[in-house]
Coordinates of C-alpha atoms and ligand atoms in Angstrom, one line a residue:
X7 CA 16.0 -8.6 0.1
X8 CA 12.4 -7.4 -0.5
X9 CA 12.2 -4.7 -3.1
X10 CA 9.0 -2.8 -2.5
X11 CA 7.7 -2.3 1.1
X12 CA 4.9 -0.4 2.7
X13 CA 5.5 0.7 6.3
X14 CA 2.5 1.7 8.4
X15 CA 3.1 3.9 11.5
X16 CA 0.4 4.2 14.1
X17 CA -0.6 7.5 15.8
X18 CA 0.7 6.5 19.3
X19 CA 4.2 6.1 17.9
X20 CA 4.2 9.7 16.5
X21 CA 3.5 11.6 19.7
X22 CA 6.4 13.2 21.6
X23 CA 5.6 11.2 24.7
X24 CA 5.3 7.9 22.7
X25 CA 7.6 4.9 22.9
X26 CA 10.0 6.2 20.3
X27 CA 11.1 9.2 22.4
X28 CA 10.8 12.9 21.6
X29 CA 11.8 12.8 17.9
X30 CA 9.8 9.9 16.4
X31 CA 9.7 11.3 12.9
X32 CA 13.5 11.7 12.7
X33 CA 14.0 8.2 14.0
X34 CA 11.6 6.6 11.5
X35 CA 12.9 8.7 8.6
X36 CA 16.4 7.4 9.3
X37 CA 15.0 3.8 9.1
X38 CA 13.3 4.5 5.7
X39 CA 16.5 6.2 4.5
X40 CA 18.6 3.2 5.4
X41 CA 16.2 0.9 3.5
X42 CA 16.3 3.3 0.6
X43 CA 20.1 3.3 0.5
X44 CA 19.9 -0.6 0.4
X45 CA 17.7 -0.4 -2.7
X46 CA 14.3 -0.9 -1.1
X47 CA 11.5 1.3 -2.1
X48 CA 9.4 2.3 0.9
X49 CA 5.9 3.8 0.9
X50 CA 4.7 5.1 4.2
X51 CA 1.2 5.0 5.6
X52 CA 1.2 7.5 8.5
X53 CA -1.6 7.9 11.0
X54 CA -1.4 10.9 13.3
X55 CA -3.4 13.6 11.6
X56 CA -5.9 13.7 14.4
X57 CA -3.1 13.5 17.0
X58 CA -1.3 16.5 15.4
X59 CA -4.6 18.4 15.2
X60 CA -5.1 17.8 18.9
X61 CA -1.6 18.9 19.8
X62 CA -2.0 22.0 17.7
X63 CA -5.3 23.0 19.3
X64 CA -4.1 21.9 22.8
X65 CA -7.0 19.5 23.2
X66 CA -6.4 17.1 26.2
X67 CA -8.9 14.5 24.9
X68 CA -9.8 13.1 21.5
X69 CA -13.3 14.4 20.7
X70 CA -16.1 11.9 20.8
X71 CA -18.0 13.4 17.8
X72 CA -16.9 12.0 14.5
X73 CA -17.2 15.2 12.6
X74 CA -14.9 16.9 15.2
X75 CA -12.3 14.1 14.7
X76 CA -12.6 14.7 10.9
X77 CA -12.0 18.4 11.4
X78 CA -9.0 17.7 13.6
X79 CA -7.6 15.4 10.9
X80 CA -8.0 18.3 8.4
X81 CA -6.1 20.6 10.8
X82 CA -3.5 18.0 11.6
X83 CA -2.8 16.5 8.1
X84 CA -0.6 19.4 6.8
X85 CA 1.2 19.5 10.2
X86 CA 1.8 15.8 10.0
X87 CA 3.3 16.2 6.5
X88 CA 5.4 19.1 7.7
X89 CA 6.9 16.9 10.5
X90 CA 7.7 14.2 7.9
X91 CA 9.1 16.7 5.4
X92 CA 11.4 18.2 8.0
X93 CA 12.5 14.8 9.2
X94 CA 13.4 13.6 5.7
X95 CA 15.0 17.0 4.8
X96 CA 17.4 16.7 7.8
X97 CA 18.9 13.3 6.6
X98 CA 22.5 13.2 5.4
X99 CA 21.0 12.6 1.9
X100 CA 17.6 14.4 2.1
X101 CA 14.6 12.8 0.5
X102 CA 11.6 14.7 -0.9
X103 CA 8.2 13.6 0.5
X104 CA 4.8 13.4 -1.3
X105 CA 1.4 13.2 0.2
X106 CA -1.4 10.9 -1.0
X107 CA -4.9 10.6 0.6
X108 CA -6.9 7.5 -0.2
X109 CA -10.0 5.7 0.9
X110 CA -10.7 2.0 0.4
X111 CA -13.4 2.7 -2.1
X112 CA -10.8 4.6 -4.2
X113 CA -9.0 1.3 -5.0
X114 CA -11.9 -1.1 -5.3
X115 CA -12.2 -0.9 -9.0
X116 CA -9.5 -1.5 -11.6
X117 CA -9.3 1.9 -13.3
X118 CA -8.7 3.9 -10.1
X119 CA -6.5 1.1 -8.6
X120 CA -4.2 1.3 -11.6
X121 CA -4.3 5.1 -11.7
X122 CA -3.2 5.1 -8.0
X123 CA -0.5 2.4 -8.8
X124 CA 0.8 4.5 -11.7
X125 CA 1.1 7.7 -9.6
X126 CA 2.8 5.9 -6.7
X127 CA 5.2 4.2 -9.0
X128 CA 6.0 7.5 -10.7
X129 CA 6.8 8.9 -7.2
X130 CA 9.1 5.9 -6.6
X131 CA 10.9 6.7 -9.9
X132 CA 11.3 10.3 -8.8
X133 CA 12.9 9.1 -5.5
X134 CA 10.2 10.7 -3.4
X135 CA 8.9 9.1 -0.3
X136 CA 5.1 8.7 -0.7
X137 CA 3.3 9.2 2.6
X138 CA -0.4 8.2 2.7
X139 CA -3.3 8.6 5.0
X140 CA -7.0 8.0 4.8
X141 CA -8.9 10.9 3.3
X142 CA -10.6 11.6 6.6
X143 CA -13.0 14.2 5.4
X144 CA -14.8 11.8 3.1
X145 CA -14.2 8.4 4.8
X146 CA -14.3 7.5 8.5
X147 CA -13.6 3.8 8.5
X148 CA -10.1 4.2 9.9
X149 CA -11.0 7.0 12.4
X150 CA -13.7 4.8 13.8
X151 CA -11.7 1.6 14.3
X152 CA -8.7 1.2 12.2
X153 CA -5.9 3.7 12.8
X154 CA -5.1 3.1 9.1
X155 CA -4.3 -0.6 9.5
X156 CA -6.6 -1.8 6.8
X157 CA -5.8 1.2 4.6
X158 CA -2.2 0.2 4.8
X159 CA -3.1 -3.3 3.5
X160 CA -4.9 -1.7 0.5
X161 CA -1.9 0.6 -0.1
X162 CA 0.3 -2.4 -0.2
X163 CA -2.0 -4.0 -2.7
X164 CA -1.9 -0.8 -4.8
X165 CA 1.9 -0.5 -4.9
X166 CA 2.3 -4.3 -5.4
X167 CA 4.5 -4.5 -2.3
X168 CA 6.3 -7.6 -1.3
X169 CA 5.9 -6.8 2.4
X170 CA 3.8 -4.6 4.7
X171 CA 5.4 -3.7 8.0
X172 CA 3.0 -2.5 10.6
X173 CA 4.9 -0.6 13.3
X174 CA 3.1 -0.4 16.6
X175 CA 3.7 -0.4 20.4
X176 CA 4.2 -4.1 20.9
X177 CA 6.7 -6.4 19.2
X178 CA 4.1 -8.7 17.5
X179 CA 1.0 -10.8 18.1
X180 CA 0.9 -12.6 21.5
X181 CA -1.1 -15.6 22.5
X182 CA -2.6 -13.4 25.2
X183 CA -2.2 -9.9 26.7
X184 CA 1.5 -9.9 27.8
X185 CA 0.7 -7.1 30.3
X186 CA -1.8 -9.3 32.2
X187 CA -0.8 -12.8 31.3
X188 CA 2.8 -13.9 32.1
X189 CA 2.3 -17.1 30.1
X190 CA 1.6 -15.1 26.9
X191 CA 4.1 -15.8 24.1
X192 CA 4.8 -14.0 20.9
X193 CA 3.8 -15.8 17.7
X194 CA 6.7 -15.6 15.3
X195 CA 5.1 -17.0 12.2
X196 CA 1.4 -17.2 11.0
X197 CA 0.3 -19.3 8.1
X198 CA -3.4 -19.7 8.9
X199 CA -4.9 -16.4 10.2
X200 CA -8.0 -18.2 11.5
X201 CA -5.8 -20.1 14.0
X202 CA -4.6 -16.8 15.7
X203 CA -7.7 -14.6 15.5
X204 CA -8.7 -15.3 19.1
X205 CA -5.3 -13.8 20.3
X206 CA -6.1 -10.3 18.9
X207 CA -7.4 -7.7 21.3
X208 CA -8.7 -4.1 21.0
X209 CA -6.6 -1.0 21.3
X210 CA -5.3 0.3 24.6
X211 CA -7.0 3.2 26.3
X212 CA -4.4 5.9 25.8
X213 CA -6.6 7.7 23.3
X214 CA -3.9 8.5 20.7
X215 CA -4.7 5.7 18.3
X216 CA -7.8 3.6 17.5
X217 CA -6.3 0.4 16.2
X218 CA -5.3 -2.6 18.4
X219 CA -4.3 -6.1 17.4
X220 CA -7.7 -6.9 16.0
X221 CA -7.5 -4.4 13.1
X222 CA -3.8 -5.4 12.5
X223 CA -4.8 -9.1 12.1
X224 CA -7.7 -7.9 9.8
X225 CA -5.1 -5.9 7.8
X226 CA -2.9 -9.0 7.6
X227 CA -5.9 -10.9 6.2
X228 CA -6.5 -8.3 3.5
X229 CA -2.8 -8.0 2.6
X230 CA -1.9 -11.7 2.5
X231 CA -5.0 -12.4 0.3
X232 CA -3.5 -9.8 -2.0
X233 CA -0.1 -11.6 -2.0
X234 CA 1.6 -9.3 0.4
X235 CA 3.3 -10.8 3.5
X236 CA 2.9 -8.8 6.7
X237 CA 5.2 -8.1 9.7
X238 CA 3.8 -6.6 12.9
X239 CA 6.7 -5.2 14.9
X240 CA 7.6 -2.6 17.5
X241 CA 8.3 0.8 16.1
X242 CA 11.8 0.5 17.5
X243 CA 12.7 -2.6 15.5
X244 CA 15.2 -1.6 12.8
X245 CA 13.5 -1.8 9.4
X246 CA 16.5 -3.4 7.6
X247 CA 16.6 -6.2 10.1
X248 CA 12.9 -6.9 9.7
X249 CA 13.3 -6.9 5.9
X250 CA 16.2 -9.3 6.2
X251 CA 14.5 -11.7 8.6
X252 CA 11.0 -11.7 7.2
X253 CA 11.7 -14.5 4.8
X254 CA 9.8 -17.7 5.7
X255 CA 12.6 -19.8 4.4
X256 CA 15.4 -17.7 6.0
X257 CA 15.1 -16.6 9.6
X258 CA 11.6 -16.1 11.0
X259 CA 12.9 -17.2 14.3
X260 CA 15.3 -14.2 14.3
X261 CA 12.5 -11.8 13.4
X262 CA 11.7 -9.3 16.1
X263 CA 8.0 -9.4 15.4
X264 CA 5.2 -11.6 13.9
X265 CA 5.3 -12.6 10.2
X266 CA 2.1 -13.4 8.3
X267 CA 3.0 -15.3 5.2
X268 CA 1.1 -14.7 2.0
X269 CA 0.1 -17.9 0.2
X270 CA 0.5 -16.5 -3.3
X271 CA 2.4 -13.8 -5.1
X272 CA 1.0 -10.3 -5.7
X273 CA 0.8 -11.0 -9.4
X274 CA -1.2 -14.2 -8.9
X275 CA -3.5 -12.5 -6.4
X276 CA -4.2 -9.6 -8.8
X277 CA -5.1 -12.1 -11.5
X278 CA -7.4 -13.9 -9.2
X279 CA -9.1 -10.7 -8.1
X280 CA -9.7 -9.2 -11.5
X281 CA -9.5 -12.1 -14.0
X282 CA -8.1 -11.3 -17.4
X283 CA -10.8 -11.3 -20.1
X284 CA -8.5 -11.5 -23.1
X285 CA -5.2 -10.7 -24.7
X286 CA -4.0 -7.9 -27.1
X287 CA -0.8 -8.4 -29.0
X288 CA 0.9 -5.3 -30.2
X289 CA 3.6 -4.5 -32.7
X290 CA 7.1 -3.8 -31.4
X291 CA 6.5 -0.1 -32.0
X292 CA 3.3 -0.2 -30.0
X293 CA 5.1 -2.0 -27.1
X294 CA 7.9 0.5 -27.2
X295 CA 5.5 3.4 -27.1
X296 CA 3.8 2.0 -24.0
X297 CA 7.0 1.3 -22.3
X298 CA 8.1 4.9 -23.0
X299 CA 4.9 6.2 -21.4
X300 CA 3.3 7.1 -24.7
X301 CA -0.1 5.9 -26.0
X302 CA -0.5 3.0 -28.4
X303 CA -3.4 3.0 -30.8
X304 CA -5.4 0.5 -32.8
X305 CA -2.8 0.8 -35.6
X306 CA -0.4 -1.0 -33.3
X307 CA -2.7 -4.0 -32.7
X308 CA -1.7 -7.3 -34.3
X309 CA -4.2 -9.7 -32.7
X310 CA -7.0 -9.8 -30.2
X311 CA -8.0 -13.0 -28.3
X312 CA -10.8 -13.7 -25.8
X313 CA -14.2 -12.2 -25.1
X314 CA -13.8 -8.7 -23.7
X315 CA -15.6 -5.4 -23.7
X316 CA -14.4 -1.8 -23.3
X317 CA -13.0 -1.3 -19.8
X318 CA -12.1 -5.0 -19.2
X319 CA -8.8 -6.1 -18.0
X320 CA -6.7 -7.7 -20.7
X321 CA -3.1 -9.1 -21.0
X322 CA -0.8 -7.2 -23.2
X323 CA 1.8 -9.0 -25.3
X324 CA 4.3 -7.7 -27.8
X325 CA 5.3 -9.4 -31.0
X326 CA 8.4 -11.5 -30.4
X327 CA 8.6 -10.8 -26.7
X328 CA 9.1 -13.8 -24.4
X329 CA 6.5 -12.9 -21.8
X330 CA 3.5 -10.6 -21.4
X331 CA 4.2 -6.8 -21.0
X332 CA 1.5 -6.5 -18.3
X333 CA -2.2 -5.9 -17.9
X334 CA -4.3 -3.1 -19.1
X335 CA -7.9 -1.8 -19.2
X336 CA -8.8 -1.9 -22.9
X337 CA -10.4 1.1 -24.5
X338 CA -12.0 -1.2 -27.2
X339 CA -14.2 -4.3 -27.1
X340 CA -13.3 -7.4 -29.0
X341 CA -15.7 -6.5 -31.9
X342 CA -14.0 -3.1 -32.5
X343 CA -10.6 -4.7 -32.3
X344 CA -11.5 -7.3 -34.9
X345 CA -13.1 -4.6 -37.1
X346 CA -9.9 -2.6 -37.0
X347 CA -7.8 -5.7 -37.7
X348 CA -9.9 -6.4 -40.7
X349 CA -9.1 -2.9 -42.0
X350 CA -12.5 -1.5 -41.4
X351 CA -13.0 2.0 -40.2
X352 CA -14.4 2.6 -36.7
X353 CA -15.1 6.3 -37.2
X354 CA -13.8 9.2 -35.3
X355 CA -15.2 8.1 -32.0
X356 CA -12.6 5.4 -31.8
X357 CA -9.3 7.1 -32.5
X358 CA -8.1 7.4 -28.9
X359 CA -5.5 5.3 -27.1
X360 CA -5.8 1.5 -27.2
X361 CA -5.5 1.1 -23.4
X362 CA -6.6 3.4 -20.7
X363 CA -4.2 2.6 -18.0
X364 CA -1.7 -0.1 -17.3
X365 CA 0.5 -2.0 -15.0
X366 CA 3.8 -2.7 -16.6
X367 CA 5.9 -3.5 -13.7
X368 CA 5.3 -7.2 -13.3
Ligands
LIG5 N1 -6.5 8.8 9.7 C1 -6.4 9.0 11.1 C2 -5.2 9.9 11.4 O1 -4.3 9.9 10.7 C3 -6.2 7.6 11.7 C4 -5.8 7.6 13.1 C5 -6.9 7.9 14.1 O2 -8.1 7.7 13.9 O3 -6.5 8.2 15.2 O4 -5.3 10.6 12.4

């Protein structure tokens, strides 16, 4: 069973007249709860801020002007979170919810990427369901075309998910438009995205969402490159069934959706994206401090290998440990590390933590 999953829910699913019926939040919260009970950590990416803003202000149409859509998102985002909070509070075992707002540029560079990862994993440890959306007042990429599809792929990258589930109004990617073409067939498994690109169409004209298959396939490209497999499925498909069947070697034929298989693991993809510049080996005390969430300092450094500068990504090892502890952004360059290892003083400017942020989990 997958351990860490991101589930993206489109705007059209979250309206009372949508395909999930009048209580879509409750229905989806129950799915997340079931996965949670089975030991799967779920992070949600929820669209629907603009839709909630529209419902609250009784607007029959989505405004054409971008700034008005942004304003509606600002009105709707707290309402959207209230809906989720109420749905998760009504479960037999209630779950607390947490909001995070991101834009793609927030997670383009390692420091902010790892900061976001750390915060989301801390929420996971607290047992809270993290629910994200694009920060629509400062970014408009998803309002314009995406309905959070690509954002969800980046969130999956940040949490280091095994799988991204994109819940939508159709049960997967079809070879044509099934509403107009009776010969259109669902594609169960995609290895090469280029081979299916021509199947993807734009969003329907109901005005609640702005995605469509095209942005979902684009999201699948971003996610699979980052080592995250992707399932596109109808919002009614039970999450646990999808998680069970979304194993390329198990039962893709039984999967009620389309599975895009990632060609490499999230850890391999991360290394390829941001190559490691060197390696720091720490004393056991330094390693234990980091694992306990405390800072390690230069006094815990045993050796420094490679050519790296302050802020570069390095591998962290601990004396006597069989494998690396993880990756970190080093607060010191190689020259400073060697100076400290040689017993030379670096002066007061260099007495801070050895690493600025880290990724211990893999
Ligand atoms: N961030 C937007 C929202 O939650 C995306 C969906 C849209 O543009 O309709 O409302």
